[in-house]
């Protein structure tokens, strides 16, 4: 069965172009032209990935993402002409997985789609035993087998990229990862200096697992170098 992609964009020309391109790539594409239509399709259809614009009528992309994230960790890729740090941080902060600024190349668009689906299918098909499946750090517990995270006995919902970042950190304690490392290992792409994507995910992950996100205990920043996980 082809992967099912929900495309939400109020620009008919862009929507038609991307729908034709994705269909030729072998995906089944559903389209919506505003946030309300997109949310309705998400709730009624079986969707594998969402591509969404920010500026739309009735319900904008940010509000739609917030509502989707209350129900699902489905991969979400933002495409938008609002290419500012504020918009990127806002979109990623509410749970988007990646961001592409319009105009973008179809080659890069395809690579982002494939990388997101590859991560999701890896989780679904990963049957290899993990020697050490459960990690505990104070009140934080991470189960790599069930892909679950609990803090003080309450479940924490992570997106696929947030979980993959966390998994990478906790299985490599005290190892320093540069942003280039993280982009290659988690996004499975070359790093082109897009700090907003990585910084946004790290910030959001800290907000979910750290007691004091502004003074993190676990995910430490090495300024000018990268990040590392400190477990003691």
mmCIF file with all atom_site columns, C-alpha atoms in Angstrom:
data_model
loop_
_atom_site.group_PDB
_atom_site.id
_atom_site.type_symbol
_atom_site.label_atom_id
_atom_site.label_alt_id
_atom_site.label_comp_id
_atom_site.label_asym_id
_atom_site.label_entity_id
_atom_site.label_seq_id
_atom_site.pdbx_PDB_ins_code
_atom_site.Cartn_x
_atom_site.Cartn_y
_atom_site.Cartn_z
_atom_site.occupancy
_atom_site.B_iso_or_equiv
_atom_site.pdbx_formal_charge
_atom_site.auth_seq_id
_atom_site.auth_comp_id
_atom_site.auth_asym_id
_atom_site.auth_atom_id
_atom_site.pdbx_PDB_model_num
ATOM 1   C CA . UNK A 1 1   ? 0.000   0.000  0.000  1.00 0.00 ? 1   UNK A CA 1
ATOM 2   C CA . UNK A 1 2   ? 1.345   3.462  -0.858 1.00 0.00 ? 2   UNK A CA 1
ATOM 3   C CA . UNK A 1 3   ? 2.024   5.862  1.977  1.00 0.00 ? 3   UNK A CA 1
ATOM 4   C CA . UNK A 1 4   ? -0.769  8.360  2.458  1.00 0.00 ? 4   UNK A CA 1
ATOM 5   C CA . UNK A 1 5   ? 0.195   12.035 2.595  1.00 0.00 ? 5   UNK A CA 1
ATOM 6   C CA . UNK A 1 6   ? -2.147  14.837 3.608  1.00 0.00 ? 6   UNK A CA 1
ATOM 7   C CA . UNK A 1 7   ? -1.258  18.100 1.812  1.00 0.00 ? 7   UNK A CA 1
ATOM 8   C CA . UNK A 1 8   ? -2.782  21.253 3.347  1.00 0.00 ? 8   UNK A CA 1
ATOM 9   C CA . UNK A 1 9   ? -2.111  24.452 1.381  1.00 0.00 ? 9   UNK A CA 1
ATOM 10  C CA . UNK A 1 10  ? -4.467  27.230 0.267  1.00 0.00 ? 10  UNK A CA 1
ATOM 11  C CA . UNK A 1 11  ? -2.465  27.998 -2.895 1.00 0.00 ? 11  UNK A CA 1
ATOM 12  C CA . UNK A 1 12  ? -4.096  25.926 -5.692 1.00 0.00 ? 12  UNK A CA 1
ATOM 13  C CA . UNK A 1 13  ? -1.070  26.105 -8.002 1.00 0.00 ? 13  UNK A CA 1
ATOM 14  C CA . UNK A 1 14  ? 1.374   24.890 -5.348 1.00 0.00 ? 14  UNK A CA 1
ATOM 15  C CA . UNK A 1 15  ? -1.054  22.260 -4.113 1.00 0.00 ? 15  UNK A CA 1
ATOM 16  C CA . UNK A 1 16  ? -1.623  20.919 -7.625 1.00 0.00 ? 16  UNK A CA 1
ATOM 17  C CA . UNK A 1 17  ? 2.114   20.857 -8.377 1.00 0.00 ? 17  UNK A CA 1
ATOM 18  C CA . UNK A 1 18  ? 2.994   19.008 -5.158 1.00 0.00 ? 18  UNK A CA 1
ATOM 19  C CA . UNK A 1 19  ? 0.085   16.592 -5.518 1.00 0.00 ? 19  UNK A CA 1
ATOM 20  C CA . UNK A 1 20  ? 1.200   15.628 -9.040 1.00 0.00 ? 20  UNK A CA 1
ATOM 21  C CA . UNK A 1 21  ? 4.819   15.299 -7.921 1.00 0.00 ? 21  UNK A CA 1
ATOM 22  C CA . UNK A 1 22  ? 4.016   13.147 -4.880 1.00 0.00 ? 22  UNK A CA 1
ATOM 23  C CA . UNK A 1 23  ? 1.660   10.965 -6.906 1.00 0.00 ? 23  UNK A CA 1
ATOM 24  C CA . UNK A 1 24  ? 4.419   10.336 -9.457 1.00 0.00 ? 24  UNK A CA 1
ATOM 25  C CA . UNK A 1 25  ? 6.690   9.431  -6.526 1.00 0.00 ? 25  UNK A CA 1
ATOM 26  C CA . UNK A 1 26  ? 4.237   6.691  -5.596 1.00 0.00 ? 26  UNK A CA 1
ATOM 27  C CA . UNK A 1 27  ? 2.342   8.293  -2.704 1.00 0.00 ? 27  UNK A CA 1
ATOM 28  C CA . UNK A 1 28  ? -1.413  8.525  -2.233 1.00 0.00 ? 28  UNK A CA 1
ATOM 29  C CA . UNK A 1 29  ? -2.193  12.213 -1.717 1.00 0.00 ? 29  UNK A CA 1
ATOM 30  C CA . UNK A 1 30  ? -5.171  13.848 -0.040 1.00 0.00 ? 30  UNK A CA 1
ATOM 31  C CA . UNK A 1 31  ? -5.492  17.620 -0.371 1.00 0.00 ? 31  UNK A CA 1
ATOM 32  C CA . UNK A 1 32  ? -7.123  20.334 1.719  1.00 0.00 ? 32  UNK A CA 1
ATOM 33  C CA . UNK A 1 33  ? -7.157  24.094 1.112  1.00 0.00 ? 33  UNK A CA 1
ATOM 34  C CA . UNK A 1 34  ? -7.534  25.363 4.663  1.00 0.00 ? 34  UNK A CA 1
ATOM 35  C CA . UNK A 1 35  ? -6.831  24.204 8.192  1.00 0.00 ? 35  UNK A CA 1
ATOM 36  C CA . UNK A 1 36  ? -10.391 23.135 8.914  1.00 0.00 ? 36  UNK A CA 1
ATOM 37  C CA . UNK A 1 37  ? -10.545 20.873 5.857  1.00 0.00 ? 37  UNK A CA 1
ATOM 38  C CA . UNK A 1 38  ? -7.129  19.461 6.709  1.00 0.00 ? 38  UNK A CA 1
ATOM 39  C CA . UNK A 1 39  ? -8.081  18.714 10.301 1.00 0.00 ? 39  UNK A CA 1
ATOM 40  C CA . UNK A 1 40  ? -11.288 17.005 9.174  1.00 0.00 ? 40  UNK A CA 1
ATOM 41  C CA . UNK A 1 41  ? -9.358  14.774 6.765  1.00 0.00 ? 41  UNK A CA 1
ATOM 42  C CA . UNK A 1 42  ? -6.767  13.974 9.425  1.00 0.00 ? 42  UNK A CA 1
ATOM 43  C CA . UNK A 1 43  ? -9.527  12.861 11.812 1.00 0.00 ? 43  UNK A CA 1
ATOM 44  C CA . UNK A 1 44  ? -11.380 10.775 9.227  1.00 0.00 ? 44  UNK A CA 1
ATOM 45  C CA . UNK A 1 45  ? -8.602  9.236  7.144  1.00 0.00 ? 45  UNK A CA 1
ATOM 46  C CA . UNK A 1 46  ? -5.582  7.021  7.749  1.00 0.00 ? 46  UNK A CA 1
ATOM 47  C CA . UNK A 1 47  ? -2.643  9.392  7.206  1.00 0.00 ? 47  UNK A CA 1
ATOM 48  C CA . UNK A 1 48  ? 1.100   8.640  7.343  1.00 0.00 ? 48  UNK A CA 1
ATOM 49  C CA . UNK A 1 49  ? 2.507   12.173 6.987  1.00 0.00 ? 49  UNK A CA 1
ATOM 50  C CA . UNK A 1 50  ? 1.221   15.765 6.837  1.00 0.00 ? 50  UNK A CA 1
ATOM 51  C CA . UNK A 1 51  ? 2.588   18.616 4.714  1.00 0.00 ? 51  UNK A CA 1
ATOM 52  C CA . UNK A 1 52  ? 1.121   21.938 5.836  1.00 0.00 ? 52  UNK A CA 1
ATOM 53  C CA . UNK A 1 53  ? 1.388   25.657 5.107  1.00 0.00 ? 53  UNK A CA 1
ATOM 54  C CA . UNK A 1 54  ? 1.283   28.214 7.949  1.00 0.00 ? 54  UNK A CA 1
ATOM 55  C CA . UNK A 1 55  ? -0.790  31.063 6.476  1.00 0.00 ? 55  UNK A CA 1
ATOM 56  C CA . UNK A 1 56  ? -4.261  29.716 5.614  1.00 0.00 ? 56  UNK A CA 1
ATOM 57  C CA . UNK A 1 57  ? -7.876  30.831 6.005  1.00 0.00 ? 57  UNK A CA 1
ATOM 58  C CA . UNK A 1 58  ? -10.348 29.595 8.633  1.00 0.00 ? 58  UNK A CA 1
ATOM 59  C CA . UNK A 1 59  ? -7.708  27.759 10.679 1.00 0.00 ? 59  UNK A CA 1
ATOM 60  C CA . UNK A 1 60  ? -4.025  28.555 10.211 1.00 0.00 ? 60  UNK A CA 1
ATOM 61  C CA . UNK A 1 61  ? -1.266  25.977 10.118 1.00 0.00 ? 61  UNK A CA 1
ATOM 62  C CA . UNK A 1 62  ? 0.006   26.593 13.639 1.00 0.00 ? 62  UNK A CA 1
ATOM 63  C CA . UNK A 1 63  ? -3.434  26.110 15.210 1.00 0.00 ? 63  UNK A CA 1
ATOM 64  C CA . UNK A 1 64  ? -4.023  23.016 13.078 1.00 0.00 ? 64  UNK A CA 1
ATOM 65  C CA . UNK A 1 65  ? -0.685  21.538 14.191 1.00 0.00 ? 65  UNK A CA 1
ATOM 66  C CA . UNK A 1 66  ? -1.552  22.166 17.851 1.00 0.00 ? 66  UNK A CA 1
ATOM 67  C CA . UNK A 1 67  ? -4.842  20.294 17.452 1.00 0.00 ? 67  UNK A CA 1
ATOM 68  C CA . UNK A 1 68  ? -3.207  17.441 15.547 1.00 0.00 ? 68  UNK A CA 1
ATOM 69  C CA . UNK A 1 69  ? -0.490  17.096 18.182 1.00 0.00 ? 69  UNK A CA 1
ATOM 70  C CA . UNK A 1 70  ? -3.137  16.640 20.879 1.00 0.00 ? 70  UNK A CA 1
ATOM 71  C CA . UNK A 1 71  ? -4.082  13.410 19.122 1.00 0.00 ? 71  UNK A CA 1
ATOM 72  C CA . UNK A 1 72  ? -1.060  12.107 17.238 1.00 0.00 ? 72  UNK A CA 1
ATOM 73  C CA . UNK A 1 73  ? 2.727   12.086 16.792 1.00 0.00 ? 73  UNK A CA 1
ATOM 74  C CA . UNK A 1 74  ? 2.387   11.796 13.001 1.00 0.00 ? 74  UNK A CA 1
ATOM 75  C CA . UNK A 1 75  ? 5.303   13.431 11.105 1.00 0.00 ? 75  UNK A CA 1
ATOM 76  C CA . UNK A 1 76  ? 4.499   17.029 10.123 1.00 0.00 ? 76  UNK A CA 1
ATOM 77  C CA . UNK A 1 77  ? 6.456   19.051 7.554  1.00 0.00 ? 77  UNK A CA 1
ATOM 78  C CA . UNK A 1 78  ? 5.786   22.803 7.381  1.00 0.00 ? 78  UNK A CA 1
ATOM 79  C CA . UNK A 1 79  ? 6.118   24.559 4.023  1.00 0.00 ? 79  UNK A CA 1
ATOM 80  C CA . UNK A 1 80  ? 5.819   28.328 4.175  1.00 0.00 ? 80  UNK A CA 1
ATOM 81  C CA . UNK A 1 81  ? 6.830   31.583 2.531  1.00 0.00 ? 81  UNK A CA 1
ATOM 82  C CA . UNK A 1 82  ? 7.143   33.180 5.986  1.00 0.00 ? 82  UNK A CA 1
ATOM 83  C CA . UNK A 1 83  ? 10.847  32.517 6.234  1.00 0.00 ? 83  UNK A CA 1
ATOM 84  C CA . UNK A 1 84  ? 11.654  34.099 9.584  1.00 0.00 ? 84  UNK A CA 1
ATOM 85  C CA . UNK A 1 85  ? 13.229  32.718 12.728 1.00 0.00 ? 85  UNK A CA 1
ATOM 86  C CA . UNK A 1 86  ? 10.070  33.526 14.688 1.00 0.00 ? 86  UNK A CA 1
ATOM 87  C CA . UNK A 1 87  ? 7.845   31.504 12.379 1.00 0.00 ? 87  UNK A CA 1
ATOM 88  C CA . UNK A 1 88  ? 10.245  28.571 12.350 1.00 0.00 ? 88  UNK A CA 1
ATOM 89  C CA . UNK A 1 89  ? 10.568  28.529 16.129 1.00 0.00 ? 89  UNK A CA 1
ATOM 90  C CA . UNK A 1 90  ? 6.802   28.877 16.549 1.00 0.00 ? 90  UNK A CA 1
ATOM 91  C CA . UNK A 1 91  ? 5.994   26.098 14.129 1.00 0.00 ? 91  UNK A CA 1
ATOM 92  C CA . UNK A 1 92  ? 8.554   23.674 15.533 1.00 0.00 ? 92  UNK A CA 1
ATOM 93  C CA . UNK A 1 93  ? 7.664   24.644 19.080 1.00 0.00 ? 93  UNK A CA 1
ATOM 94  C CA . UNK A 1 94  ? 4.095   23.485 18.580 1.00 0.00 ? 94  UNK A CA 1
ATOM 95  C CA . UNK A 1 95  ? 5.200   20.115 17.280 1.00 0.00 ? 95  UNK A CA 1
ATOM 96  C CA . UNK A 1 96  ? 6.165   20.247 13.607 1.00 0.00 ? 96  UNK A CA 1
ATOM 97  C CA . UNK A 1 97  ? 9.053   17.940 12.695 1.00 0.00 ? 97  UNK A CA 1
ATOM 98  C CA . UNK A 1 98  ? 10.631  19.905 9.871  1.00 0.00 ? 98  UNK A CA 1
ATOM 99  C CA . UNK A 1 99  ? 10.397  23.173 7.932  1.00 0.00 ? 99  UNK A CA 1
ATOM 100 C CA . UNK A 1 100 ? 10.895  24.079 4.289  1.00 0.00 ? 100 UNK A CA 1
ATOM 101 C CA . UNK A 1 101 ? 10.882  27.677 3.093  1.00 0.00 ? 101 UNK A CA 1
ATOM 102 C CA . UNK A 1 102 ? 9.098   28.521 -0.155 1.00 0.00 ? 102 UNK A CA 1
ATOM 103 C CA . UNK A 1 103 ? 10.321  28.415 -2.825 1.00 0.00 ? 103 UNK A CA 1
ATOM 104 C CA . UNK A 1 104 ? 12.074  25.056 -2.433 1.00 0.00 ? 104 UNK A CA 1
ATOM 105 C CA . UNK A 1 105 ? 13.375  22.437 -4.831 1.00 0.00 ? 105 UNK A CA 1
ATOM 106 C CA . UNK A 1 106 ? 11.322  19.303 -5.416 1.00 0.00 ? 106 UNK A CA 1
ATOM 107 C CA . UNK A 1 107 ? 14.497  17.281 -4.874 1.00 0.00 ? 107 UNK A CA 1
ATOM 108 C CA . UNK A 1 108 ? 14.849  18.631 -1.340 1.00 0.00 ? 108 UNK A CA 1
ATOM 109 C CA . UNK A 1 109 ? 11.104  18.272 -0.740 1.00 0.00 ? 109 UNK A CA 1
ATOM 110 C CA . UNK A 1 110 ? 11.251  14.622 -1.783 1.00 0.00 ? 110 UNK A CA 1
ATOM 111 C CA . UNK A 1 111 ? 14.274  13.981 0.439  1.00 0.00 ? 111 UNK A CA 1
ATOM 112 C CA . UNK A 1 112 ? 12.482  15.444 3.486  1.00 0.00 ? 112 UNK A CA 1
ATOM 113 C CA . UNK A 1 113 ? 9.387   13.317 2.813  1.00 0.00 ? 113 UNK A CA 1
ATOM 114 C CA . UNK A 1 114 ? 11.411  10.121 2.388  1.00 0.00 ? 114 UNK A CA 1
ATOM 115 C CA . UNK A 1 115 ? 13.475  10.780 5.510  1.00 0.00 ? 115 UNK A CA 1
ATOM 116 C CA . UNK A 1 116 ? 10.357  11.308 7.631  1.00 0.00 ? 116 UNK A CA 1
ATOM 117 C CA . UNK A 1 117 ? 8.677   8.156  6.361  1.00 0.00 ? 117 UNK A CA 1
ATOM 118 C CA . UNK A 1 118 ? 11.894  6.184  6.770  1.00 0.00 ? 118 UNK A CA 1
ATOM 119 C CA . UNK A 1 119 ? 12.035  7.127  10.448 1.00 0.00 ? 119 UNK A CA 1
ATOM 120 C CA . UNK A 1 120 ? 8.425   6.133  11.052 1.00 0.00 ? 120 UNK A CA 1
ATOM 121 C CA . UNK A 1 121 ? 8.730   2.783  9.275  1.00 0.00 ? 121 UNK A CA 1
ATOM 122 C CA . UNK A 1 122 ? 11.953  2.091  11.155 1.00 0.00 ? 122 UNK A CA 1
ATOM 123 C CA . UNK A 1 123 ? 10.031  2.325  14.438 1.00 0.00 ? 123 UNK A CA 1
ATOM 124 C CA . UNK A 1 124 ? 7.192   0.164  13.114 1.00 0.00 ? 124 UNK A CA 1
ATOM 125 C CA . UNK A 1 125 ? 9.452   -2.557 11.674 1.00 0.00 ? 125 UNK A CA 1
ATOM 126 C CA . UNK A 1 126 ? 12.263  -2.548 14.195 1.00 0.00 ? 126 UNK A CA 1
ATOM 127 C CA . UNK A 1 127 ? 12.173  -6.066 15.641 1.00 0.00 ? 127 UNK A CA 1
ATOM 128 C CA . UNK A 1 128 ? 15.832  -6.343 16.606 1.00 0.00 ? 128 UNK A CA 1
ATOM 129 C CA . UNK A 1 129 ? 16.262  -6.859 20.345 1.00 0.00 ? 129 UNK A CA 1
ATOM 130 C CA . UNK A 1 130 ? 17.722  -3.955 22.288 1.00 0.00 ? 130 UNK A CA 1
ATOM 131 C CA . UNK A 1 131 ? 20.110  -5.237 25.006 1.00 0.00 ? 131 UNK A CA 1
ATOM 132 C CA . UNK A 1 132 ? 19.165  -2.515 27.460 1.00 0.00 ? 132 UNK A CA 1
ATOM 133 C CA . UNK A 1 133 ? 15.589  -1.477 26.802 1.00 0.00 ? 133 UNK A CA 1
ATOM 134 C CA . UNK A 1 134 ? 14.651  0.617  29.838 1.00 0.00 ? 134 UNK A CA 1
ATOM 135 C CA . UNK A 1 135 ? 16.657  3.628  30.999 1.00 0.00 ? 135 UNK A CA 1
ATOM 136 C CA . UNK A 1 136 ? 15.942  5.436  34.256 1.00 0.00 ? 136 UNK A CA 1
ATOM 137 C CA . UNK A 1 137 ? 17.234  8.876  35.196 1.00 0.00 ? 137 UNK A CA 1
ATOM 138 C CA . UNK A 1 138 ? 15.735  9.995  38.499 1.00 0.00 ? 138 UNK A CA 1
ATOM 139 C CA . UNK A 1 139 ? 11.994  10.409 37.856 1.00 0.00 ? 139 UNK A CA 1
ATOM 140 C CA . UNK A 1 140 ? 12.474  9.990  34.096 1.00 0.00 ? 140 UNK A CA 1
ATOM 141 C CA . UNK A 1 141 ? 12.034  6.545  32.496 1.00 0.00 ? 141 UNK A CA 1
ATOM 142 C CA . UNK A 1 142 ? 12.600  5.782  28.812 1.00 0.00 ? 142 UNK A CA 1
ATOM 143 C CA . UNK A 1 143 ? 11.479  2.442  27.339 1.00 0.00 ? 143 UNK A CA 1
ATOM 144 C CA . UNK A 1 144 ? 13.178  1.936  23.964 1.00 0.00 ? 144 UNK A CA 1
ATOM 145 C CA . UNK A 1 145 ? 11.192  -1.205 23.199 1.00 0.00 ? 145 UNK A CA 1
ATOM 146 C CA . UNK A 1 146 ? 7.768   0.390  23.632 1.00 0.00 ? 146 UNK A CA 1
ATOM 147 C CA . UNK A 1 147 ? 8.921   3.855  22.521 1.00 0.00 ? 147 UNK A CA 1
ATOM 148 C CA . UNK A 1 148 ? 7.482   5.363  25.677 1.00 0.00 ? 148 UNK A CA 1
ATOM 149 C CA . UNK A 1 149 ? 8.695   8.045  28.072 1.00 0.00 ? 149 UNK A CA 1
ATOM 150 C CA . UNK A 1 150 ? 7.409   8.644  31.594 1.00 0.00 ? 150 UNK A CA 1
ATOM 151 C CA . UNK A 1 151 ? 8.232   11.350 34.090 1.00 0.00 ? 151 UNK A CA 1
ATOM 152 C CA . UNK A 1 152 ? 6.995   11.080 37.657 1.00 0.00 ? 152 UNK A CA 1
ATOM 153 C CA . UNK A 1 153 ? 4.722   8.225  36.503 1.00 0.00 ? 153 UNK A CA 1
ATOM 154 C CA . UNK A 1 154 ? 3.060   10.368 33.835 1.00 0.00 ? 154 UNK A CA 1
ATOM 155 C CA . UNK A 1 155 ? 3.441   9.585  30.147 1.00 0.00 ? 155 UNK A CA 1
ATOM 156 C CA . UNK A 1 156 ? 5.212   12.186 28.019 1.00 0.00 ? 156 UNK A CA 1
ATOM 157 C CA . UNK A 1 157 ? 4.229   12.379 24.374 1.00 0.00 ? 157 UNK A CA 1
ATOM 158 C CA . UNK A 1 158 ? 7.174   12.826 22.012 1.00 0.00 ? 158 UNK A CA 1
ATOM 159 C CA . UNK A 1 159 ? 7.204   13.177 18.249 1.00 0.00 ? 159 UNK A CA 1
ATOM 160 C CA . UNK A 1 160 ? 9.239   10.644 16.267 1.00 0.00 ? 160 UNK A CA 1
ATOM 161 C CA . UNK A 1 161 ? 12.181  13.037 15.928 1.00 0.00 ? 161 UNK A CA 1
ATOM 162 C CA . UNK A 1 162 ? 12.087  13.998 19.599 1.00 0.00 ? 162 UNK A CA 1
ATOM 163 C CA . UNK A 1 163 ? 12.178  10.337 20.571 1.00 0.00 ? 163 UNK A CA 1
ATOM 164 C CA . UNK A 1 164 ? 14.986  9.598  18.130 1.00 0.00 ? 164 UNK A CA 1
ATOM 165 C CA . UNK A 1 165 ? 17.014  12.483 19.537 1.00 0.00 ? 165 UNK A CA 1
ATOM 166 C CA . UNK A 1 166 ? 16.397  11.224 23.074 1.00 0.00 ? 166 UNK A CA 1
ATOM 167 C CA . UNK A 1 167 ? 17.304  7.654  22.118 1.00 0.00 ? 167 UNK A CA 1
ATOM 168 C CA . UNK A 1 168 ? 20.527  8.834  20.488 1.00 0.00 ? 168 UNK A CA 1
ATOM 169 C CA . UNK A 1 169 ? 21.493  10.828 23.574 1.00 0.00 ? 169 UNK A CA 1
ATOM 170 C CA . UNK A 1 170 ? 20.722  8.231  26.245 1.00 0.00 ? 170 UNK A CA 1
ATOM 171 C CA . UNK A 1 171 ? 22.410  5.380  24.395 1.00 0.00 ? 171 UNK A CA 1
ATOM 172 C CA . UNK A 1 172 ? 25.543  7.503  23.997 1.00 0.00 ? 172 UNK A CA 1
ATOM 173 C CA . UNK A 1 173 ? 25.972  9.243  27.367 1.00 0.00 ? 173 UNK A CA 1
ATOM 174 C CA . UNK A 1 174 ? 28.612  11.986 27.574 1.00 0.00 ? 174 UNK A CA 1
ATOM 175 C CA . UNK A 1 175 ? 29.275  11.779 23.839 1.00 0.00 ? 175 UNK A CA 1
ATOM 176 C CA . UNK A 1 176 ? 29.289  15.194 22.196 1.00 0.00 ? 176 UNK A CA 1
ATOM 177 C CA . UNK A 1 177 ? 27.123  15.444 19.077 1.00 0.00 ? 177 UNK A CA 1
ATOM 178 C CA . UNK A 1 178 ? 27.679  18.349 16.734 1.00 0.00 ? 178 UNK A CA 1
ATOM 179 C CA . UNK A 1 179 ? 24.709  19.758 14.856 1.00 0.00 ? 179 UNK A CA 1
ATOM 180 C CA . UNK A 1 180 ? 26.097  18.095 11.754 1.00 0.00 ? 180 UNK A CA 1
ATOM 181 C CA . UNK A 1 181 ? 26.053  14.754 13.636 1.00 0.00 ? 181 UNK A CA 1
ATOM 182 C CA . UNK A 1 182 ? 22.456  15.231 14.740 1.00 0.00 ? 182 UNK A CA 1
ATOM 183 C CA . UNK A 1 183 ? 21.244  16.208 11.294 1.00 0.00 ? 183 UNK A CA 1
ATOM 184 C CA . UNK A 1 184 ? 22.947  13.195 9.719  1.00 0.00 ? 184 UNK A CA 1
ATOM 185 C CA . UNK A 1 185 ? 21.851  10.684 12.367 1.00 0.00 ? 185 UNK A CA 1
ATOM 186 C CA . UNK A 1 186 ? 18.325  11.896 13.126 1.00 0.00 ? 186 UNK A CA 1
ATOM 187 C CA . UNK A 1 187 ? 17.237  13.797 10.024 1.00 0.00 ? 187 UNK A CA 1
ATOM 188 C CA . UNK A 1 188 ? 19.369  11.562 7.772  1.00 0.00 ? 188 UNK A CA 1
ATOM 189 C CA . UNK A 1 189 ? 20.379  14.587 5.726  1.00 0.00 ? 189 UNK A CA 1
ATOM 190 C CA . UNK A 1 190 ? 23.400  16.804 5.375  1.00 0.00 ? 190 UNK A CA 1
ATOM 191 C CA . UNK A 1 191 ? 23.476  19.832 7.663  1.00 0.00 ? 191 UNK A CA 1
ATOM 192 C CA . UNK A 1 192 ? 23.166  23.106 5.753  1.00 0.00 ? 192 UNK A CA 1
ATOM 193 C CA . UNK A 1 193 ? 23.408  25.461 8.701  1.00 0.00 ? 193 UNK A CA 1
ATOM 194 C CA . UNK A 1 194 ? 19.697  25.408 9.556  1.00 0.00 ? 194 UNK A CA 1
ATOM 195 C CA . UNK A 1 195 ? 20.067  25.883 13.302 1.00 0.00 ? 195 UNK A CA 1
ATOM 196 C CA . UNK A 1 196 ? 16.366  26.589 13.841 1.00 0.00 ? 196 UNK A CA 1
ATOM 197 C CA . UNK A 1 197 ? 15.269  23.010 13.175 1.00 0.00 ? 197 UNK A CA 1
ATOM 198 C CA . UNK A 1 198 ? 17.727  21.428 15.597 1.00 0.00 ? 198 UNK A CA 1
ATOM 199 C CA . UNK A 1 199 ? 17.476  24.156 18.228 1.00 0.00 ? 199 UNK A CA 1
ATOM 200 C CA . UNK A 1 200 ? 13.683  23.989 18.122 1.00 0.00 ? 200 UNK A CA 1
ATOM 201 C CA . UNK A 1 201 ? 13.619  20.243 18.701 1.00 0.00 ? 201 UNK A CA 1
ATOM 202 C CA . UNK A 1 202 ? 16.195  20.372 21.477 1.00 0.00 ? 202 UNK A CA 1
ATOM 203 C CA . UNK A 1 203 ? 14.256  23.149 23.198 1.00 0.00 ? 203 UNK A CA 1
ATOM 204 C CA . UNK A 1 204 ? 10.986  21.272 22.936 1.00 0.00 ? 204 UNK A CA 1
ATOM 205 C CA . UNK A 1 205 ? 12.553  18.035 24.194 1.00 0.00 ? 205 UNK A CA 1
ATOM 206 C CA . UNK A 1 206 ? 14.032  19.868 27.177 1.00 0.00 ? 206 UNK A CA 1
ATOM 207 C CA . UNK A 1 207 ? 10.644  21.396 27.984 1.00 0.00 ? 207 UNK A CA 1
ATOM 208 C CA . UNK A 1 208 ? 9.164   17.903 28.152 1.00 0.00 ? 208 UNK A CA 1
ATOM 209 C CA . UNK A 1 209 ? 11.811  15.999 30.114 1.00 0.00 ? 209 UNK A CA 1
ATOM 210 C CA . UNK A 1 210 ? 13.811  18.550 32.126 1.00 0.00 ? 210 UNK A CA 1
ATOM 211 C CA . UNK A 1 211 ? 12.723  19.950 35.498 1.00 0.00 ? 211 UNK A CA 1
ATOM 212 C CA . UNK A 1 212 ? 14.278  23.300 34.551 1.00 0.00 ? 212 UNK A CA 1
ATOM 213 C CA . UNK A 1 213 ? 14.461  23.580 30.749 1.00 0.00 ? 213 UNK A CA 1
ATOM 214 C CA . UNK A 1 214 ? 16.430  26.841 30.981 1.00 0.00 ? 214 UNK A CA 1
ATOM 215 C CA . UNK A 1 215 ? 18.949  25.113 33.250 1.00 0.00 ? 215 UNK A CA 1
ATOM 216 C CA . UNK A 1 216 ? 18.981  21.563 31.858 1.00 0.00 ? 216 UNK A CA 1
ATOM 217 C CA . UNK A 1 217 ? 20.268  18.670 33.878 1.00 0.00 ? 217 UNK A CA 1
ATOM 218 C CA . UNK A 1 218 ? 20.494  16.095 31.101 1.00 0.00 ? 218 UNK A CA 1
ATOM 219 C CA . UNK A 1 219 ? 20.856  17.725 27.676 1.00 0.00 ? 219 UNK A CA 1
ATOM 220 C CA . UNK A 1 220 ? 23.845  20.013 27.987 1.00 0.00 ? 220 UNK A CA 1
ATOM 221 C CA . UNK A 1 221 ? 24.891  22.601 25.421 1.00 0.00 ? 221 UNK A CA 1
ATOM 222 C CA . UNK A 1 222 ? 28.543  22.935 24.505 1.00 0.00 ? 222 UNK A CA 1
ATOM 223 C CA . UNK A 1 223 ? 28.553  26.387 22.954 1.00 0.00 ? 223 UNK A CA 1
ATOM 224 C CA . UNK A 1 224 ? 29.927  26.433 19.447 1.00 0.00 ? 224 UNK A CA 1
ATOM 225 C CA . UNK A 1 225 ? 30.215  22.630 19.401 1.00 0.00 ? 225 UNK A CA 1
ATOM 226 C CA . UNK A 1 226 ? 26.940  20.818 20.028 1.00 0.00 ? 226 UNK A CA 1
ATOM 227 C CA . UNK A 1 227 ? 25.088  18.842 22.695 1.00 0.00 ? 227 UNK A CA 1
ATOM 228 C CA . UNK A 1 228 ? 25.637  15.905 25.004 1.00 0.00 ? 228 UNK A CA 1
ATOM 229 C CA . UNK A 1 229 ? 23.634  13.816 27.488 1.00 0.00 ? 229 UNK A CA 1
ATOM 230 C CA . UNK A 1 230 ? 24.787  13.883 31.097 1.00 0.00 ? 230 UNK A CA 1
ATOM 231 C CA . UNK A 1 231 ? 23.236  11.140 33.228 1.00 0.00 ? 231 UNK A CA 1
ATOM 232 C CA . UNK A 1 232 ? 24.906  11.805 36.571 1.00 0.00 ? 232 UNK A CA 1
#
